[in-house]
mmCIF file of C-alpha atoms in Angstrom:
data_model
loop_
_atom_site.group_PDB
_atom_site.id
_atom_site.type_symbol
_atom_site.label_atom_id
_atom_site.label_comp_id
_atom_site.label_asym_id
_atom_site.label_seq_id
_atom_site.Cartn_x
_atom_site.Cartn_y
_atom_site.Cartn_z
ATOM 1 C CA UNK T 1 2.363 -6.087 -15.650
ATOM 2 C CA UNK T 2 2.825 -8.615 -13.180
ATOM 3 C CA UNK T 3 0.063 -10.535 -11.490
ATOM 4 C CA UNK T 4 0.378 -11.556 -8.303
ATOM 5 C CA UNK T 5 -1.719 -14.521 -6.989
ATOM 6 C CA UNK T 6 -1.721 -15.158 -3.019
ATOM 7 C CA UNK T 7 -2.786 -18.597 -1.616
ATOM 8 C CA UNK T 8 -4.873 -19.474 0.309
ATOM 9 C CA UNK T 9 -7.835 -17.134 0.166
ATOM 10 C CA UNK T 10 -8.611 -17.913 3.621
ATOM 11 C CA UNK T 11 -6.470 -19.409 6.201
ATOM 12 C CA UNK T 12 -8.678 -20.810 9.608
ATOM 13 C CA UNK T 13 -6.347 -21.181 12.762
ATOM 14 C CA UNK T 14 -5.824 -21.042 16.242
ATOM 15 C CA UNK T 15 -3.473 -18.609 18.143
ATOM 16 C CA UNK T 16 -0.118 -20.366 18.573
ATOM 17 C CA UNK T 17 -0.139 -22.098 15.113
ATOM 18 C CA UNK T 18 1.579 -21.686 12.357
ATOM 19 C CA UNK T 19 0.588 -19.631 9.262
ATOM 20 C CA UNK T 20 1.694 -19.952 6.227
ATOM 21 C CA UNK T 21 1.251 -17.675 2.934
ATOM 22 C CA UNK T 22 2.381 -17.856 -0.338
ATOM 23 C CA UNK T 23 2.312 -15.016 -3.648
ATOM 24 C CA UNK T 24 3.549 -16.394 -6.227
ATOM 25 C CA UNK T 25 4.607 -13.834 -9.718
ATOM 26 C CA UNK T 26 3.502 -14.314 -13.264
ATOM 27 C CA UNK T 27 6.673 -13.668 -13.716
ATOM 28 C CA UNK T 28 10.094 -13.500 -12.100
ATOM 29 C CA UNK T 29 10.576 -10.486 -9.695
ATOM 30 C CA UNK T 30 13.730 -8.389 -10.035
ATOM 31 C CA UNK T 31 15.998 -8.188 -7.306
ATOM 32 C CA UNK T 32 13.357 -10.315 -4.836
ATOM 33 C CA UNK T 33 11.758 -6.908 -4.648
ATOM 34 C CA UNK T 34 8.957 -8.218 -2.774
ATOM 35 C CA UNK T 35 6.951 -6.690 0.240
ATOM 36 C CA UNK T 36 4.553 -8.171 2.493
ATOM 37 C CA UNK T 37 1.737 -5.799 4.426
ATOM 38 C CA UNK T 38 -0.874 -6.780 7.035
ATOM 39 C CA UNK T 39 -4.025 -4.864 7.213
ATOM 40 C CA UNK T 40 -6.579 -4.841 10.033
ATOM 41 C CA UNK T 41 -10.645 -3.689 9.047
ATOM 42 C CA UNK T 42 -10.363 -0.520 9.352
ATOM 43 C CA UNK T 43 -6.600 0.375 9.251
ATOM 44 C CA UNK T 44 -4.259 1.766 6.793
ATOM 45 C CA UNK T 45 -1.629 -1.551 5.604
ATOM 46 C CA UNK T 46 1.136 -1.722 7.537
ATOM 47 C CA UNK T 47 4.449 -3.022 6.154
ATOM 48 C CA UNK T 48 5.977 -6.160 7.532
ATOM 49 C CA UNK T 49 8.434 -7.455 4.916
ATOM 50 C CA UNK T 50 10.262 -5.677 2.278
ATOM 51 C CA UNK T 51 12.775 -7.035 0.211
ATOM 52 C CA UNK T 52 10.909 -10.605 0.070
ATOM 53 C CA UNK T 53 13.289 -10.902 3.754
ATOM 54 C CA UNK T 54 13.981 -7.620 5.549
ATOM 55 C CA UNK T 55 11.599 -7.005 8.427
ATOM 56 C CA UNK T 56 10.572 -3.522 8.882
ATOM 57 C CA UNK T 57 10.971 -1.519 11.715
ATOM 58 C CA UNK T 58 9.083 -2.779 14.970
ATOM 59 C CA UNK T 59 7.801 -5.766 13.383
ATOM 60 C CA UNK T 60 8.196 -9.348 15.683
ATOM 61 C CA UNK T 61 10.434 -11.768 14.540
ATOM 62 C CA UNK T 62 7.658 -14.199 15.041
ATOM 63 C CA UNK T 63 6.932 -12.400 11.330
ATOM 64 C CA UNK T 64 9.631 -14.041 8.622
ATOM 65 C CA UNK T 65 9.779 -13.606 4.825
ATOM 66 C CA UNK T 66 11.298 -16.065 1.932
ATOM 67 C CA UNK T 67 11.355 -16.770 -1.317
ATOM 68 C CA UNK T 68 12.708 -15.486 -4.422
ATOM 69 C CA UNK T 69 12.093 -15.719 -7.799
ATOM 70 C CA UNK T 70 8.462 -16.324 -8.707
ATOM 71 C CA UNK T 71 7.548 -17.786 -5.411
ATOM 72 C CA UNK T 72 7.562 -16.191 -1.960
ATOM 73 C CA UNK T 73 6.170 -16.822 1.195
ATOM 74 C CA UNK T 74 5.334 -14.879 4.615
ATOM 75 C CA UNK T 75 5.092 -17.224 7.986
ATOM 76 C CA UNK T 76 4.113 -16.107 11.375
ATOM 77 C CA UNK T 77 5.734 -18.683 13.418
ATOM 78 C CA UNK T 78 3.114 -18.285 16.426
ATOM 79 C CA UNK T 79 -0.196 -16.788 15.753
ATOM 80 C CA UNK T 80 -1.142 -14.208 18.420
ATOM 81 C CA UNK T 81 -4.869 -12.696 18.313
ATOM 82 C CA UNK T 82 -3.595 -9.665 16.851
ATOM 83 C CA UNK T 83 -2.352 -11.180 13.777
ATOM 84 C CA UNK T 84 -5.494 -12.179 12.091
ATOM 85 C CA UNK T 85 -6.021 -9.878 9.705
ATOM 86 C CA UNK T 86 -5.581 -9.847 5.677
ATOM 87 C CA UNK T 87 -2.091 -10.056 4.526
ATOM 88 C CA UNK T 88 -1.523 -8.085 0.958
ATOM 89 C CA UNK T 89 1.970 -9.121 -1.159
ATOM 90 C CA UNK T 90 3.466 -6.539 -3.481
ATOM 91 C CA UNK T 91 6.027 -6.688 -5.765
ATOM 92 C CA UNK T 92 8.264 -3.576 -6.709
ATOM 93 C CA UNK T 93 10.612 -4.751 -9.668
ATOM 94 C CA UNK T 94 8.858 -3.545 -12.108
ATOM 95 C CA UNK T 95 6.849 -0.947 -13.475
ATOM 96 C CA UNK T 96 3.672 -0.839 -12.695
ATOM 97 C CA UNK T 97 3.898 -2.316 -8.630
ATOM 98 C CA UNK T 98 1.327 -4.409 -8.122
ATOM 99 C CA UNK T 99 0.193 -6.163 -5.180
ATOM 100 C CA UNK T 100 -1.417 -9.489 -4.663
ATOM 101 C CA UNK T 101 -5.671 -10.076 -3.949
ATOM 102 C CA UNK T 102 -5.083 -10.565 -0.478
ATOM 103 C CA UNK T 103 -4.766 -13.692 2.013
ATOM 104 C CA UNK T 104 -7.922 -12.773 5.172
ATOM 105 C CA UNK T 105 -5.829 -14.992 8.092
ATOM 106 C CA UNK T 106 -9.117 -15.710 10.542
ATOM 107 C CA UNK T 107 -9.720 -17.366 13.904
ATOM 108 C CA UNK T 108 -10.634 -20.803 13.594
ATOM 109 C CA UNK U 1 7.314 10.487 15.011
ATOM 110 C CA UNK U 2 7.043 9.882 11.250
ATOM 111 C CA UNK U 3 3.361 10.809 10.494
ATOM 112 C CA UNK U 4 1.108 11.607 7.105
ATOM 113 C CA UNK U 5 -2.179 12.779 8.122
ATOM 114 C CA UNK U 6 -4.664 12.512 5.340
ATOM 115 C CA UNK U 7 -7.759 15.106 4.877
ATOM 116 C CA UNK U 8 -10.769 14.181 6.155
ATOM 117 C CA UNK U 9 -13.922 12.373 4.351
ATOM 118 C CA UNK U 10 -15.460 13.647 1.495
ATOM 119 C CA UNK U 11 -19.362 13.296 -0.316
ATOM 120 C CA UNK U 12 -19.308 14.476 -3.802
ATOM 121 C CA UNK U 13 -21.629 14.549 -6.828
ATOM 122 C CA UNK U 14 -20.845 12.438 -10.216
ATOM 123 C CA UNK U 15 -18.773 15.645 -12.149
ATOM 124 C CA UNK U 16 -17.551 17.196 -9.473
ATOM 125 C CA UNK U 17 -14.166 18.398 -8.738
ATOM 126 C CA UNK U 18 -12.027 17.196 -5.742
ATOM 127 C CA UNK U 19 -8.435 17.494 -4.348
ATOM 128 C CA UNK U 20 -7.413 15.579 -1.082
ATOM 129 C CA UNK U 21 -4.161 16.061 0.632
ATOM 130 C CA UNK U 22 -1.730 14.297 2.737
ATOM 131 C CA UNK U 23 0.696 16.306 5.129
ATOM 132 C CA UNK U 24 4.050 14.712 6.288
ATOM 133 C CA UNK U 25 5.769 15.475 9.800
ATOM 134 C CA UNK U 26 9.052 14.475 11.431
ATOM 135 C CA UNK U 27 11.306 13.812 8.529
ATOM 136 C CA UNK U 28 12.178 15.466 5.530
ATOM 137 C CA UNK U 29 9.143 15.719 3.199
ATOM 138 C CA UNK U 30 11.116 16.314 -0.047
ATOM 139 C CA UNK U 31 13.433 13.692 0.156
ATOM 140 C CA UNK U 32 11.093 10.747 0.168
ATOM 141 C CA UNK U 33 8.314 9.536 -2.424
ATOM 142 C CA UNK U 34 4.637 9.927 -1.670
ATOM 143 C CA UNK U 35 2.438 7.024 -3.404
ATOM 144 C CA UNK U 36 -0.685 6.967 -3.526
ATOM 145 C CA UNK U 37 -3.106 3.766 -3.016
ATOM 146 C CA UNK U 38 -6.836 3.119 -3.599
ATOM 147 C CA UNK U 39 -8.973 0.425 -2.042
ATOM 148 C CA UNK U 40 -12.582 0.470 -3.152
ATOM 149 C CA UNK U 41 -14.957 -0.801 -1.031
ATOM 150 C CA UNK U 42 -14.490 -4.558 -0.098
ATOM 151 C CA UNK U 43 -11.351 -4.794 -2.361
ATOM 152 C CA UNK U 44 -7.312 -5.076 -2.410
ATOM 153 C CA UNK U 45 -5.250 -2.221 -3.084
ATOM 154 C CA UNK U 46 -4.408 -0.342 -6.094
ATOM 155 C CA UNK U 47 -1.268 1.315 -6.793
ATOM 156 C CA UNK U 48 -1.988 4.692 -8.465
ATOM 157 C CA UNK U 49 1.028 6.421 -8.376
ATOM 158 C CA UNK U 50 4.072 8.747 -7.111
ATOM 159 C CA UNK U 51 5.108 11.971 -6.334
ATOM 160 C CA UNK U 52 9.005 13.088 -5.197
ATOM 161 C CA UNK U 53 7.972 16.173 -3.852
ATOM 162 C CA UNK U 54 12.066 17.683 -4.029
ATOM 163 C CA UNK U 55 11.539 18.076 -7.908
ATOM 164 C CA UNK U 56 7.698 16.687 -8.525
ATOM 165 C CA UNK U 57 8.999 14.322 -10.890
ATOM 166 C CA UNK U 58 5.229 12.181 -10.836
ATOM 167 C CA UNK U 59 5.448 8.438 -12.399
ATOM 168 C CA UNK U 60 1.356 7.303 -12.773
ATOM 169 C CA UNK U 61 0.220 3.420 -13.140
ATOM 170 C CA UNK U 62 -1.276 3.248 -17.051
ATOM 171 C CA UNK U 63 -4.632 2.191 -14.658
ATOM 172 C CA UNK U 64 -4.809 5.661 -13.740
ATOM 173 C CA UNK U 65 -2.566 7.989 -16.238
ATOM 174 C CA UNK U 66 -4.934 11.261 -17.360
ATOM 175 C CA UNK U 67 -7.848 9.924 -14.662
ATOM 176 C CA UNK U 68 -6.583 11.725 -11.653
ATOM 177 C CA UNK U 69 -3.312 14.323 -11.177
ATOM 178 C CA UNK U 70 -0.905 13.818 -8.568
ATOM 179 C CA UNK U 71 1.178 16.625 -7.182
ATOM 180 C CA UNK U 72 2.802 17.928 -4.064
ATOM 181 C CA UNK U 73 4.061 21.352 -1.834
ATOM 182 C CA UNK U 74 6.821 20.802 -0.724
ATOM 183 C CA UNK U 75 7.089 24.193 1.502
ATOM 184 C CA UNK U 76 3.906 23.151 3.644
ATOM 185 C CA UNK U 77 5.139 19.408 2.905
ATOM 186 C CA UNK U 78 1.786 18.534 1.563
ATOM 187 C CA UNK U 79 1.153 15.697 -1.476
ATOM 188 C CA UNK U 80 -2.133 15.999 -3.238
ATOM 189 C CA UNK U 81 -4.470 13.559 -5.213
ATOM 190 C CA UNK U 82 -7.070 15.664 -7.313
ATOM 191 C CA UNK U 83 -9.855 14.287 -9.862
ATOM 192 C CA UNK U 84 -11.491 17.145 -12.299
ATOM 193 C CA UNK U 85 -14.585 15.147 -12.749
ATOM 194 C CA UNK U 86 -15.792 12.300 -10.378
ATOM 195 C CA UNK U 87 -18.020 9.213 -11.310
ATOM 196 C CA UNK U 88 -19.382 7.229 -9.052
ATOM 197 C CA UNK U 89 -16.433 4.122 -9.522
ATOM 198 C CA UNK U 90 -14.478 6.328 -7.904
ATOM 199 C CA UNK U 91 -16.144 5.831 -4.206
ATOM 200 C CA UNK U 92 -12.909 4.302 -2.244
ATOM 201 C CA UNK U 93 -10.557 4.669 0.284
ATOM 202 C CA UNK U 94 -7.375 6.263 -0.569
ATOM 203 C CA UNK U 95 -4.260 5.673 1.153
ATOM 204 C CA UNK U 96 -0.966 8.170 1.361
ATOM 205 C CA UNK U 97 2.271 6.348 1.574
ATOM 206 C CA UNK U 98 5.917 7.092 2.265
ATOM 207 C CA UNK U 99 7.523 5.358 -0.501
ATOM 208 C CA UNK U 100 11.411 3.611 -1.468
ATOM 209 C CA UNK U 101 11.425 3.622 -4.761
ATOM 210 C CA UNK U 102 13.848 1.714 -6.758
ATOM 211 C CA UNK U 103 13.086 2.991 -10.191
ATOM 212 C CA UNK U 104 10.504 0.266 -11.401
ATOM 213 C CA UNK U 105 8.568 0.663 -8.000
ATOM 214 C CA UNK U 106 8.211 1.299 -4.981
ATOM 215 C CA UNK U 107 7.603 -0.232 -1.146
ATOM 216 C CA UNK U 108 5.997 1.736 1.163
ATOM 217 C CA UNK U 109 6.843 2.079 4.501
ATOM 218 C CA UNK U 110 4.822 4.968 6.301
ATOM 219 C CA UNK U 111 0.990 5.208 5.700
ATOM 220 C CA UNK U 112 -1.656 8.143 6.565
ATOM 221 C CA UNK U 113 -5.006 6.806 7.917
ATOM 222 C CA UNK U 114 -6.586 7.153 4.493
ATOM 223 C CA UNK U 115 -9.388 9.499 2.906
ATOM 224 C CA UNK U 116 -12.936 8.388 2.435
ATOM 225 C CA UNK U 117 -14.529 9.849 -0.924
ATOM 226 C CA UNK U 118 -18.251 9.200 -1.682
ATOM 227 C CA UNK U 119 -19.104 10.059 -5.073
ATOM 228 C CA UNK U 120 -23.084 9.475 -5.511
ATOM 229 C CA UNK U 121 -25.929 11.779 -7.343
#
C-alpha cells in the first residue's frame, strides 16, 4: 500500500499569500494519478486536482497542481478566506487508494 | 445538477444491523462508480471501497474486505453500505462518492453530504 505523507501539518497565513503543500509517496505513483481535495468542518471533500494537474470543474485557477513521481504539490497562488480549510492528497495508481493525513491551511 | 443524497443519521447499539444508502440524480447512475469513504471522528479519510452499479462488480480495500458489504440498485439508482454487526469503532462519518476509476483506483469527483452513524450501548 502506499503511504502518503502531507507537509506541513499546519500552514498559518494571511489572505493574499501564498500556500504551499506538498504529499509526497512511499513509493512512485503510476501515471501521476494523484488528486488533491479541500474539505471545510463540516462538508463533504471536494475535489480540486486530479491527475496530480487537471483542475476539476469550477475550481479557480488561483488552485494549481504539480509534481510527479513521488513528490507532488498543490499551491493556491492567493489565499482568499474561503480557502482555509484542510487539504487531503490521494493517490489512485494503485490498489488500495489511499489518501494523505491531511494539511489544516488556517488564518494566521 | 449531479447530486448523491446520502440517508440521514443513524444511533445504533454495538451488534446491531445497519444499511445506509446513497441515491444519484442527473446523470446516469450505472455508468459511473460509487466509492465509499469513512472519516471517524477527528480523522482523515478512509477509502473503503467501490461499487459499478451497471454490473455490481464491488472491489473492497483489504482494511475493510468481510467487515461491511457494499452493493447497489441500479433501477432506483441507489448504492448501499451495510454492516451485519456494529461495534462501537465504527462511529464515523461516511461519505458517497462518484468515482473514475482507472483499474488500481479511483478519484472521486461528486460527493453526497455524508451519513452520521453512532454506534454506542
Amino acid at each position: 500500500e502506499i503511504v502518503l505523507t502531507q507537509s506541513p501539518g499546519t500552514l498559518s497565513l494571511s489572505p493574499g499569500e501564498r500556500a504551499t503543500l506538498s504529499c509526497r509517496a512511499s513509493q512512485s505513483v503510476s501515471s501521476n494519478y494523484l488528486a488533491w481535495y479541500q474539505q471545510k468542518p463540516g462538508q463533504a471533500p471536494r475535489l480540486l486536482i486530479y491527475g496530480a494537474s487537471s483542475r476539476a470543474t469550477g475550481i479557480p485557477d488561483r488552485f494549481s497542481g504539480s509534481g510527479s513521481g513521488t513528490d507532488f504539490t498543490l499551491t493556491i497562488s492567493r489565499l482568499e478566506p474561503e480557502d482555509f480549510a484542510v487539504y487531503y492528497c490521494q493517490q489512485y495508481g494503485s490498489s488500495p487508494l489511499t489518501f494523505g493525513q491531511g494539511t489544516k491551511v488556517e488564518i494566521k | 445538477e449531479v447530486q448523491l443524497v446520502q440517508s440521514g443519521a443513524e444511533v445504533k447499539k454495538p451488534g446491531e444491523s445497519l444499511k445506509i444508502s446513497c441515491k444519484g440524480s442527473g446523470y446516469t447512475f450505472s455508468t459511473y462508480w460509487i466509492g465509499w469513504v469513512r472519516q471517524m471522528p477527528g480523522k482523515g479519510l478512509e477509502w473503503m471501497g467501490i461499487i459499478y452499479p451497471g454490473d455490481s462488480d464491488t472491489r473492497y480495500s483489504p482494511s475493510f474486505q468481510g467487515q461491511v458489504t457494499i452493493s447497489a440498485d441500479k433501477s432506483i439508482s441507489t448504492a448501499y453500505l451495510q454492516w451485519s454487526s456494529l461495534q462501537a469503532s465504527d462511529t464515523a462519518m461516511y461519505y458517497c462518492a462518484r468515482s473514475y476509476y482507472y483499474g488500481s483506483g479511483s478519484y472521486m469527483d461528486v460527493w453526497g453530504k455524508g451519513t452520521t452513524v453512532t454506534v454506542s450501548s
